[in-house]
C-alpha positions as a Markdown table, in Angstrom:
| # | Residue | x | y | z |
|---|---|---|---|---|
| 1 | Unk | 0.0 | 0.0 | 0.0 |
| 2 | Unk | 1.4 | 3.4 | -0.9 |
| 3 | Unk | 1.7 | 6.1 | 1.7 |
| 4 | Unk | -1.2 | 8.1 | 0.4 |
| 5 | Unk | -3.4 | 5.0 | 0.2 |
| 6 | Unk | -2.4 | 4.2 | 3.8 |
| 7 | Unk | -3.3 | 7.7 | 4.9 |
| 8 | Unk | -6.7 | 7.5 | 3.2 |
| 9 | Unk | -7.4 | 4.2 | 4.9 |
| 10 | Unk | -6.5 | 5.7 | 8.3 |
| 11 | Unk | -8.6 | 8.8 | 7.8 |
| 12 | Unk | -11.6 | 6.7 | 6.5 |
| 13 | Unk | -11.3 | 4.4 | 9.5 |
| 14 | Unk | -11.0 | 7.3 | 11.9 |
| 15 | Unk | -14.1 | 9.0 | 10.6 |
| 16 | Unk | -16.2 | 6.0 | 9.7 |
| 17 | Unk | -18.9 | 7.0 | 12.2 |
| 18 | Unk | -18.9 | 10.7 | 11.1 |
| 19 | Unk | -20.8 | 12.1 | 8.2 |
| 20 | Unk | -19.1 | 14.3 | 5.6 |
| 21 | Unk | -18.6 | 17.2 | 4.9 |
| 22 | Unk | -16.0 | 17.3 | 7.7 |
| 23 | Unk | -12.5 | 18.5 | 8.4 |
| 24 | Unk | -9.7 | 16.9 | 10.3 |
| 25 | Unk | -6.2 | 17.7 | 11.6 |
| 26 | Unk | -3.7 | 14.9 | 11.7 |
| 27 | Unk | -2.0 | 15.6 | 15.0 |
| 28 | Unk | 1.1 | 13.6 | 14.3 |
| 29 | Unk | 1.7 | 15.7 | 11.1 |
| 30 | Unk | 0.8 | 18.9 | 12.9 |
| 31 | Unk | 3.3 | 18.3 | 15.7 |
| 32 | Unk | 6.0 | 17.2 | 13.3 |
| 33 | Unk | 5.4 | 20.5 | 11.3 |
| 34 | Unk | 5.6 | 22.5 | 14.5 |
| 35 | Unk | 8.9 | 20.8 | 15.4 |
| 36 | Unk | 10.3 | 21.6 | 11.9 |
| 37 | Unk | 9.4 | 25.3 | 12.2 |
| 38 | Unk | 11.3 | 25.5 | 15.5 |
| 39 | Unk | 14.3 | 23.7 | 14.0 |
| 40 | Unk | 14.3 | 26.1 | 11.0 |
| 41 | Unk | 14.0 | 29.1 | 13.3 |
| 42 | Unk | 17.4 | 28.2 | 14.8 |
| 43 | Unk | 16.7 | 29.2 | 18.4 |
| 44 | Unk | 14.6 | 32.3 | 17.7 |
| 45 | Unk | 11.0 | 32.1 | 19.0 |
| 46 | Unk | 8.2 | 31.5 | 16.6 |
| 47 | Unk | 5.2 | 33.7 | 16.9 |
| 48 | Unk | 2.2 | 31.7 | 15.6 |
| 49 | Unk | 0.1 | 33.4 | 13.0 |
| 50 | Unk | -3.5 | 32.9 | 14.0 |
| 51 | Unk | -5.0 | 33.5 | 10.6 |
| 52 | Unk | -3.4 | 30.3 | 9.4 |
| 53 | Unk | -4.8 | 28.2 | 12.3 |
| 54 | Unk | -8.2 | 29.8 | 13.4 |
| 55 | Unk | -8.7 | 27.3 | 16.1 |
| 56 | Unk | -8.1 | 28.3 | 19.7 |
| 57 | Unk | -7.4 | 24.7 | 20.9 |
| 58 | Unk | -4.6 | 24.3 | 18.3 |
| 59 | Unk | -3.1 | 27.7 | 19.1 |
| 60 | Unk | -2.9 | 26.6 | 22.7 |
| 61 | Unk | -1.4 | 23.2 | 21.7 |
| 62 | Unk | 1.4 | 24.8 | 19.6 |
| 63 | Unk | 2.2 | 27.5 | 22.2 |
| 64 | Unk | 2.7 | 24.8 | 24.8 |
| 65 | Unk | 5.7 | 23.6 | 22.8 |
| 66 | Unk | 9.1 | 24.9 | 23.4 |
| 67 | Unk | 10.2 | 27.3 | 20.7 |
| 68 | Unk | 6.9 | 29.1 | 20.2 |
| 69 | Unk | 6.0 | 32.4 | 21.9 |
| 70 | Unk | 3.1 | 34.7 | 21.3 |
| 71 | Unk | 0.3 | 35.1 | 18.7 |
| 72 | Unk | 0.2 | 37.2 | 15.6 |
| 73 | Unk | -3.5 | 38.1 | 15.2 |
| 74 | Unk | -5.3 | 39.5 | 12.2 |
| 75 | Unk | -7.9 | 41.8 | 13.8 |
| 76 | Unk | -8.1 | 43.8 | 17.0 |
| 77 | Unk | -11.4 | 42.1 | 18.0 |
| 78 | Unk | -9.7 | 38.7 | 17.6 |
| 79 | Unk | -6.8 | 39.9 | 19.7 |
| 80 | Unk | -9.0 | 41.1 | 22.5 |
| 81 | Unk | -11.0 | 37.8 | 22.5 |
| 82 | Unk | -7.7 | 35.8 | 22.6 |
| 83 | Unk | -6.4 | 38.0 | 25.5 |
| 84 | Unk | -9.6 | 37.5 | 27.4 |
| 85 | Unk | -9.1 | 33.7 | 26.9 |
| 86 | Unk | -5.7 | 33.8 | 28.5 |
| 87 | Unk | -3.3 | 34.5 | 25.6 |
| 88 | Unk | -0.9 | 37.1 | 27.1 |
| 89 | Unk | 1.1 | 38.2 | 24.1 |
| 90 | Unk | -0.9 | 39.1 | 21.0 |
| 91 | Unk | 0.4 | 41.2 | 18.2 |
| 92 | Unk | -2.2 | 42.6 | 15.8 |
| 93 | Unk | -0.4 | 42.4 | 12.4 |
| 94 | Unk | -2.7 | 44.8 | 10.5 |
| 95 | Unk | -3.9 | 48.4 | 11.3 |
| 96 | Unk | -7.4 | 48.5 | 12.7 |
| 97 | Unk | -10.2 | 51.0 | 12.4 |
| 98 | Unk | -12.3 | 49.3 | 15.1 |
| 99 | Unk | -13.2 | 52.2 | 17.4 |
| 100 | Unk | -15.2 | 50.0 | 19.8 |
| 101 | Unk | -12.3 | 47.6 | 20.2 |
| 102 | Unk | -9.9 | 50.5 | 20.8 |
| 103 | Unk | -12.2 | 51.8 | 23.5 |
| 104 | Unk | -12.2 | 48.4 | 25.1 |
| 105 | Unk | -8.5 | 48.1 | 24.9 |
| 106 | Unk | -7.7 | 51.5 | 26.4 |
| 107 | Unk | -10.1 | 51.0 | 29.3 |
| 108 | Unk | -8.7 | 47.6 | 30.5 |
| 109 | Unk | -5.2 | 47.4 | 31.9 |
| 110 | Unk | -4.9 | 43.6 | 31.4 |
| 111 | Unk | -5.9 | 43.9 | 27.7 |
| 112 | Unk | -3.5 | 46.8 | 27.2 |
| 113 | Unk | -0.7 | 44.8 | 28.7 |
| 114 | Unk | -1.4 | 41.7 | 26.5 |
| 115 | Unk | -2.1 | 43.3 | 23.1 |
| 116 | Unk | 0.2 | 45.2 | 20.7 |
| 117 | Unk | -1.2 | 47.0 | 17.7 |
| 118 | Unk | 0.5 | 47.8 | 14.4 |
| 119 | Unk | 0.6 | 51.2 | 12.7 |
| 120 | Unk | 2.4 | 52.7 | 9.7 |
| 121 | Unk | 0.8 | 56.1 | 9.6 |
| 122 | Unk | 0.3 | 58.9 | 12.2 |
| 123 | Unk | -3.4 | 59.0 | 11.3 |
| 124 | Unk | -3.8 | 55.6 | 12.8 |
| 125 | Unk | -2.5 | 57.0 | 16.1 |
| 126 | Unk | -5.1 | 59.8 | 15.9 |
| 127 | Unk | -7.8 | 57.3 | 15.2 |
| 128 | Unk | -6.9 | 55.4 | 18.4 |
| 129 | Unk | -6.9 | 58.5 | 20.5 |
| 130 | Unk | -10.3 | 59.5 | 19.1 |
| 131 | Unk | -11.7 | 56.1 | 20.0 |
| 132 | Unk | -10.5 | 56.0 | 23.6 |
| 133 | Unk | -13.8 | 57.1 | 25.0 |
| 134 | Unk | -12.1 | 58.1 | 28.3 |
| 135 | Unk | -9.8 | 55.1 | 28.4 |
| 136 | Unk | -6.3 | 56.1 | 29.6 |
| 137 | Unk | -4.3 | 52.9 | 29.3 |
| 138 | Unk | -1.0 | 53.1 | 27.4 |
| 139 | Unk | -1.3 | 51.4 | 24.0 |
| 140 | Unk | 1.6 | 49.1 | 22.9 |
| 141 | Unk | 2.7 | 50.0 | 19.3 |
| 142 | Unk | 4.5 | 48.0 | 16.6 |
| 143 | Unk | 5.6 | 49.9 | 13.5 |
| 144 | Unk | 5.6 | 48.0 | 10.2 |
| 145 | Unk | 8.3 | 48.3 | 7.5 |
| 146 | Unk | 7.6 | 47.8 | 3.8 |
| 147 | Unk | 9.7 | 44.9 | 2.7 |
| 148 | Unk | 9.1 | 45.1 | -1.0 |
| 149 | Unk | 12.0 | 45.0 | -3.5 |
| 150 | Unk | 12.0 | 48.0 | -5.7 |
| 151 | Unk | 14.0 | 48.1 | -8.9 |
| 152 | Unk | 14.7 | 50.8 | -11.5 |
| 153 | Unk | 13.6 | 53.7 | -9.2 |
| 154 | Unk | 10.4 | 51.8 | -8.1 |
| 155 | Unk | 9.1 | 51.2 | -11.6 |
| 156 | Unk | 9.3 | 47.4 | -10.9 |
| 157 | Unk | 8.1 | 46.2 | -7.5 |
| 158 | Unk | 8.0 | 42.8 | -5.9 |
| 159 | Unk | 6.1 | 42.4 | -2.6 |
| 160 | Unk | 2.7 | 43.0 | -1.0 |
| 161 | Unk | 1.3 | 46.6 | -0.8 |
| 162 | Unk | 1.4 | 47.0 | 2.9 |
| 163 | Unk | 3.2 | 49.7 | 4.8 |
| 164 | Unk | 4.2 | 53.0 | 3.1 |
| 165 | Unk | 7.4 | 53.1 | 5.2 |
| 166 | Unk | 10.3 | 51.8 | 3.1 |
| 167 | Unk | 13.5 | 53.6 | 4.2 |
| 168 | Unk | 15.1 | 53.8 | 7.6 |
| 169 | Unk | 14.4 | 57.5 | 7.8 |
| 170 | Unk | 10.7 | 57.0 | 7.2 |
| 171 | Unk | 10.4 | 54.3 | 9.8 |
| 172 | Unk | 12.4 | 56.4 | 12.3 |
| 173 | Unk | 10.2 | 59.4 | 11.7 |
| 174 | Unk | 7.1 | 57.4 | 12.6 |
| 175 | Unk | 8.9 | 55.9 | 15.6 |
| 176 | Unk | 9.6 | 59.4 | 16.9 |
| 177 | Unk | 5.9 | 60.3 | 16.4 |
| 178 | Unk | 4.9 | 57.4 | 18.5 |
| 179 | Unk | 7.3 | 58.1 | 21.3 |
| 180 | Unk | 6.4 | 61.8 | 21.4 |
| 181 | Unk | 2.7 | 61.1 | 21.7 |
| 182 | Unk | 1.3 | 60.6 | 25.2 |
| 183 | Unk | -0.6 | 57.3 | 25.7 |
| 184 | Unk | 1.6 | 55.2 | 23.4 |
| 185 | Unk | 4.7 | 53.1 | 23.8 |
| 186 | Unk | 6.8 | 51.8 | 20.9 |
| 187 | Unk | 7.6 | 48.1 | 21.6 |
| 188 | Unk | 8.1 | 46.4 | 18.3 |
| 189 | Unk | 9.0 | 46.5 | 14.6 |
| 190 | Unk | 7.4 | 44.1 | 12.0 |
| 191 | Unk | 8.5 | 43.3 | 8.5 |
| 192 | Unk | 6.7 | 40.6 | 6.6 |
| 193 | Unk | 8.5 | 39.6 | 3.4 |
| 194 | Unk | 5.6 | 37.9 | 1.6 |
| 195 | Unk | 7.4 | 37.9 | -1.8 |
| 196 | Unk | 10.0 | 35.6 | -0.2 |
| 197 | Unk | 8.0 | 33.7 | 2.4 |
| 198 | Unk | 4.8 | 33.3 | 0.3 |
| 199 | Unk | 5.8 | 32.6 | -3.3 |
| 200 | Unk | 6.7 | 29.1 | -4.4 |
| 201 | Unk | 10.0 | 28.7 | -6.2 |
| 202 | Unk | 9.6 | 25.2 | -7.7 |
| 203 | Unk | 6.3 | 25.3 | -9.6 |
| 204 | Unk | 5.7 | 22.0 | -11.6 |
| 205 | Unk | 5.8 | 22.6 | -15.4 |
| 206 | Unk | 7.0 | 26.2 | -14.9 |
| 207 | Unk | 10.9 | 25.9 | -14.9 |
| 208 | Unk | 11.5 | 29.4 | -16.3 |
| 209 | Unk | 9.1 | 31.1 | -13.9 |
| 210 | Unk | 10.5 | 29.1 | -11.0 |
| 211 | Unk | 14.1 | 30.2 | -11.9 |
| 212 | Unk | 12.9 | 33.8 | -12.1 |
| 213 | Unk | 11.3 | 33.6 | -8.7 |
| 214 | Unk | 14.5 | 32.2 | -7.2 |
| 215 | Unk | 16.6 | 35.0 | -8.7 |
| 216 | Unk | 14.1 | 37.6 | -7.4 |
| 217 | Unk | 14.0 | 36.1 | -4.0 |
| 218 | Unk | 17.8 | 35.9 | -3.7 |
| 219 | Unk | 18.1 | 39.6 | -4.6 |
| 220 | Unk | 15.2 | 40.5 | -2.2 |
| 221 | Unk | 16.8 | 38.6 | 0.7 |
| 222 | Unk | 20.1 | 40.4 | 0.3 |
| 223 | Unk | 18.5 | 43.8 | -0.1 |
| 224 | Unk | 16.0 | 43.3 | 2.8 |
| 225 | Unk | 18.6 | 42.0 | 5.2 |
| 226 | Unk | 20.8 | 45.1 | 4.7 |
| 227 | Unk | 17.8 | 47.5 | 4.9 |
| 228 | Unk | 16.1 | 45.8 | 7.8 |
| 229 | Unk | 19.3 | 46.0 | 9.8 |
| 230 | Unk | 19.6 | 49.7 | 9.1 |
| 231 | Unk | 15.9 | 50.3 | 10.0 |
| 232 | Unk | 16.4 | 48.5 | 13.3 |
| 233 | Unk | 19.4 | 50.6 | 14.1 |
| 234 | Unk | 17.5 | 53.8 | 13.3 |
| 235 | Unk | 14.5 | 52.7 | 15.4 |
| 236 | Unk | 16.6 | 51.6 | 18.4 |
| 237 | Unk | 18.2 | 55.1 | 18.4 |
| 238 | Unk | 14.7 | 56.4 | 19.0 |
| 239 | Unk | 13.4 | 53.6 | 21.2 |
| 240 | Unk | 16.3 | 51.7 | 22.9 |
| 241 | Unk | 13.9 | 49.5 | 24.8 |
| 242 | Unk | 12.4 | 48.0 | 21.7 |
| 243 | Unk | 11.1 | 44.5 | 22.7 |
| 244 | Unk | 11.0 | 42.6 | 19.4 |
| 245 | Unk | 11.7 | 42.7 | 15.7 |
| 246 | Unk | 9.4 | 40.4 | 13.9 |
| 247 | Unk | 10.0 | 39.0 | 10.4 |
| 248 | Unk | 9.5 | 36.0 | 8.3 |
| 249 | Unk | 6.8 | 33.6 | 7.2 |
| 250 | Unk | 6.6 | 29.9 | 6.8 |
| 251 | Unk | 8.5 | 30.0 | 3.5 |
| 252 | Unk | 11.4 | 32.0 | 4.7 |
| 253 | Unk | 11.9 | 30.9 | 8.3 |
| 254 | Unk | 15.5 | 29.9 | 8.1 |
| 255 | Unk | 16.7 | 32.9 | 6.0 |
| 256 | Unk | 14.9 | 35.4 | 8.2 |
| 257 | Unk | 16.1 | 33.8 | 11.4 |
| 258 | Unk | 19.7 | 34.1 | 10.1 |
| 259 | Unk | 19.5 | 37.9 | 10.3 |
| 260 | Unk | 20.9 | 39.3 | 13.5 |
| 261 | Unk | 18.5 | 42.2 | 13.5 |
| 262 | Unk | 15.4 | 39.9 | 13.7 |
| 263 | Unk | 14.5 | 38.6 | 17.2 |
| 264 | Unk | 11.4 | 36.5 | 16.4 |
| 265 | Unk | 9.9 | 34.7 | 13.4 |
| 266 | Unk | 6.2 | 34.7 | 12.4 |
| 267 | Unk | 4.8 | 31.5 | 10.9 |
| 268 | Unk | 1.5 | 29.6 | 10.9 |
| 269 | Unk | 0.7 | 28.0 | 7.6 |
| 270 | Unk | 3.6 | 25.6 | 8.1 |
| 271 | Unk | 1.5 | 23.9 | 10.8 |
| 272 | Unk | -1.2 | 22.8 | 8.4 |
| 273 | Unk | 0.9 | 22.7 | 5.2 |
| 274 | Unk | -1.7 | 23.5 | 2.6 |
| 275 | Unk | -1.2 | 22.8 | -1.1 |
| 276 | Unk | 0.4 | 26.1 | -2.0 |
| 277 | Unk | 3.5 | 25.0 | 0.0 |
| 278 | Unk | 4.1 | 22.0 | -2.3 |
| 279 | Unk | 6.0 | 24.4 | -4.6 |
| 280 | Unk | 8.7 | 25.4 | -2.1 |
| 281 | Unk | 12.3 | 24.1 | -2.2 |
| 282 | Unk | 13.2 | 25.4 | 1.2 |
| 283 | Unk | 11.3 | 22.8 | 3.2 |
| 284 | Unk | 8.9 | 19.8 | 3.0 |
| 285 | Unk | 6.1 | 19.6 | 5.5 |
| 286 | Unk | 3.4 | 17.0 | 6.1 |
| 287 | Unk | -0.2 | 17.9 | 5.1 |
| 288 | Unk | -2.0 | 18.1 | 8.4 |
| 289 | Unk | -5.3 | 19.6 | 7.7 |
| 290 | Unk | -7.8 | 18.0 | 5.2 |
| 291 | Unk | -11.5 | 18.1 | 4.5 |
| 292 | Unk | -13.7 | 15.3 | 3.2 |
| 293 | Unk | -16.7 | 15.6 | 0.9 |
| 294 | Unk | -19.2 | 12.7 | 0.4 |
| 295 | Unk | -19.9 | 11.1 | -3.0 |
| 296 | Unk | -23.5 | 11.7 | -3.8 |
| 297 | Unk | -23.8 | 10.9 | -7.5 |
| 298 | Unk | -22.2 | 8.5 | -10.1 |
| 299 | Unk | -23.1 | 10.2 | -13.3 |
| 300 | Unk | -21.2 | 7.9 | -15.6 |
| 301 | Unk | -18.0 | 5.9 | -16.1 |
| 302 | Unk | -15.0 | 7.7 | -14.7 |
| 303 | Unk | -16.9 | 10.4 | -12.9 |
| 304 | Unk | -18.4 | 10.9 | -9.4 |
| 305 | Unk | -20.0 | 14.0 | -7.9 |
| 306 | Unk | -19.4 | 15.1 | -4.3 |
| 307 | Unk | -21.4 | 17.4 | -2.2 |
| 308 | Unk | -20.1 | 21.0 | -2.0 |
| 309 | Unk | -16.5 | 21.9 | -2.7 |
| 310 | Unk | -16.4 | 25.5 | -3.8 |
| 311 | Unk | -13.9 | 26.6 | -1.3 |
| 312 | Unk | -11.4 | 28.9 | -3.2 |
| 313 | Unk | -8.6 | 30.6 | -1.3 |
| 314 | Unk | -7.9 | 34.3 | -1.3 |
| 315 | Unk | -5.4 | 35.9 | -3.6 |
| 316 | Unk | -5.2 | 36.3 | -7.4 |
| 317 | Unk | -7.8 | 34.1 | -9.0 |
| 318 | Unk | -6.4 | 31.0 | -10.6 |
| 319 | Unk | -6.3 | 27.2 | -10.5 |
| 320 | Unk | -3.7 | 27.3 | -7.7 |
| 321 | Unk | -6.3 | 28.9 | -5.4 |
| 322 | Unk | -8.6 | 25.8 | -5.6 |
| 323 | Unk | -8.6 | 22.9 | -3.1 |
| 324 | Unk | -7.0 | 19.8 | -4.6 |
| 325 | Unk | -8.7 | 16.3 | -4.4 |
| 326 | Unk | -5.9 | 14.2 | -3.0 |
| 327 | Unk | -7.3 | 10.9 | -1.7 |
| 328 | Unk | -7.9 | 8.7 | -3.5 |
| 329 | Unk | -5.2 | 9.7 | -5.9 |
| 330 | Unk | -6.1 | 10.2 | -9.5 |
| 331 | Unk | -9.1 | 12.5 | -9.3 |
| 332 | Unk | -9.3 | 15.9 | -11.1 |
| 333 | Unk | -11.9 | 18.6 | -11.7 |
| 334 | Unk | -14.2 | 18.8 | -14.7 |
| 335 | Unk | -12.8 | 21.9 | -16.5 |
| 336 | Unk | -16.3 | 22.9 | -17.5 |
| 337 | Unk | -17.6 | 23.0 | -13.9 |
| 338 | Unk | -14.7 | 23.1 | -11.4 |
| 339 | Unk | -15.5 | 23.0 | -7.7 |
| 340 | Unk | -19.1 | 24.1 | -7.2 |
| 341 | Unk | -21.1 | 25.9 | -4.6 |
| 342 | Unk | -23.3 | 22.8 | -3.9 |
| 343 | Unk | -21.7 | 20.0 | -5.9 |
| 344 | Unk | -18.4 | 19.1 | -7.6 |
| 345 | Unk | -17.9 | 16.6 | -10.3 |
| 346 | Unk | -14.6 | 14.7 | -10.2 |
| 347 | Unk | -13.1 | 12.8 | -13.1 |
| 348 | Unk | -10.5 | 10.0 | -13.4 |
| 349 | Unk | -10.2 | 6.2 | -13.2 |
| 350 | Unk | -10.3 | 6.3 | -9.3 |
| 351 | Unk | -13.9 | 7.5 | -9.6 |
| 352 | Unk | -15.1 | 4.1 | -10.7 |
| 353 | Unk | -14.0 | 2.6 | -7.3 |
| 354 | Unk | -16.0 | 5.1 | -5.3 |
| 355 | Unk | -19.4 | 4.3 | -4.0 |
| 356 | Unk | -22.3 | 6.6 | -2.9 |
| 357 | Unk | -21.4 | 7.8 | 0.6 |
| 358 | Unk | -17.6 | 7.3 | 0.3 |
| 359 | Unk | -15.4 | 10.2 | 1.3 |
| 360 | Unk | -13.0 | 12.1 | -1.0 |
| 361 | Unk | -10.3 | 14.0 | 0.8 |
| 362 | Unk | -9.1 | 17.4 | -0.2 |
| 363 | Unk | -6.3 | 19.8 | 0.7 |
| 364 | Unk | -7.2 | 23.5 | 0.8 |
| 365 | Unk | -4.9 | 25.9 | -1.1 |
| 366 | Unk | -4.2 | 28.0 | 2.0 |
| 367 | Unk | -4.2 | 27.2 | 5.7 |
| 368 | Unk | -6.6 | 28.8 | 8.1 |
| 369 | Unk | -9.2 | 29.7 | 5.5 |
| 370 | Unk | -10.4 | 26.1 | 5.6 |
| 371 | Unk | -11.7 | 26.9 | 9.1 |
| 372 | Unk | -14.2 | 29.5 | 7.7 |
| 373 | Unk | -16.0 | 26.5 | 6.1 |
| 374 | Unk | -16.1 | 24.2 | 9.1 |
| 375 | Unk | -17.2 | 24.7 | 12.7 |
| 376 | Unk | -15.3 | 21.7 | 14.0 |
| 377 | Unk | -11.9 | 20.1 | 13.5 |
| 378 | Unk | -11.7 | 16.4 | 14.3 |
| 379 | Unk | -8.3 | 15.5 | 15.7 |
| 380 | Unk | -6.9 | 12.3 | 14.3 |
| 381 | Unk | -4.2 | 10.2 | 15.9 |
| 382 | Unk | -3.3 | 7.0 | 14.0 |
| 383 | Unk | -6.7 | 5.7 | 12.8 |
| 384 | Unk | -8.8 | 7.2 | 15.6 |
| 385 | Unk | -10.5 | 10.5 | 16.2 |
| 386 | Unk | -9.2 | 11.4 | 19.7 |
| 387 | Unk | -11.0 | 14.7 | 20.0 |
| 388 | Unk | -13.1 | 17.3 | 18.3 |
| 389 | Unk | -12.4 | 21.1 | 18.8 |
| 390 | Unk | -14.2 | 24.2 | 17.5 |
| 391 | Unk | -12.8 | 26.5 | 15.0 |
| 392 | Unk | -13.2 | 30.2 | 15.4 |
| 393 | Unk | -16.4 | 29.8 | 13.4 |
| 394 | Unk | -17.5 | 27.0 | 15.8 |
| 395 | Unk | -17.1 | 29.4 | 18.7 |
| 396 | Unk | -19.3 | 32.0 | 16.9 |
| 397 | Unk | -16.3 | 34.2 | 15.9 |
| 398 | Unk | -16.1 | 35.5 | 12.4 |
| 399 | Unk | -13.6 | 38.3 | 12.5 |
| 400 | Unk | -13.3 | 38.9 | 8.8 |
């Protein structure tokens, strides 16, 4: 029996009493991926990105492991909820306009001590002040650096459009604005290099593109390492007590950790290892999160239809944003239909061995977005479900 076939047999046995659609996390694979992230971080703590997990029980599980410290949240409301649940170090990685949440944050000393918010513009500080509603607690601030690689005077750009702060002088200027403004304390610097950490460099059937990505990433790593070090020096001149410098992402853990200026690494997708990470040369993880859809029709030879399946991932529209049917092997989408809102035809010789009610197992293109479709994750160990835990959605939390 091949390894994929053995996994399918395990998952089918484990969930035999459960009706699909359902989602699972293979805990052996999850823990192995966590161990690999710590190894690649080379002794620097890994801050787990909650958007890539979206399950409180699994966040608690990974943070109980040596080598992980703190959460990187995606909204302020989420951060406040996590802090009230006992998470004592939560960095909100994106600027927030949530006035009600800021009023709550600035009125509660325990929340203010546990949560750090990110800014890249003085206007965001003004928004926080306007939202205080009498709250006087000091707000912990992290400033974000734009990591993008700019060539030919900025005419060519690689990287996400995030912070407008690109140079050491720009970051230092905002750092001074934070330190001069009553009610704020500058504690951190963040720089997410998505064009390095989040772009595969070994895409099957695309050797020229893959080579170009590798050349771009090599140049970007060199440029960013030098610029990030200069930024950190400039910011520490303004705020000598800076607590952390966050960088990285699952795809760049080891290269970011090698920079002396970086004190902690952000990663989360590497715990689940969704399909987009199959195109990375830097590491090989084990798929840990999967979902199963039930066969409900057999329209003809070489085709079955499963219930649901239209779960595309965020990002630029394309085939790589679709879930992939992985177990049994040898299934593919019908190009005329693709994965549908309520049903998905699947083609291939393996279809003829599937019966009504059988499960087809899929991997999502991205990590935590899977949890927006399911309220429960069934935890599999070996060939048994040993627990079932709610996702954010299962706890009634839909933050975005």
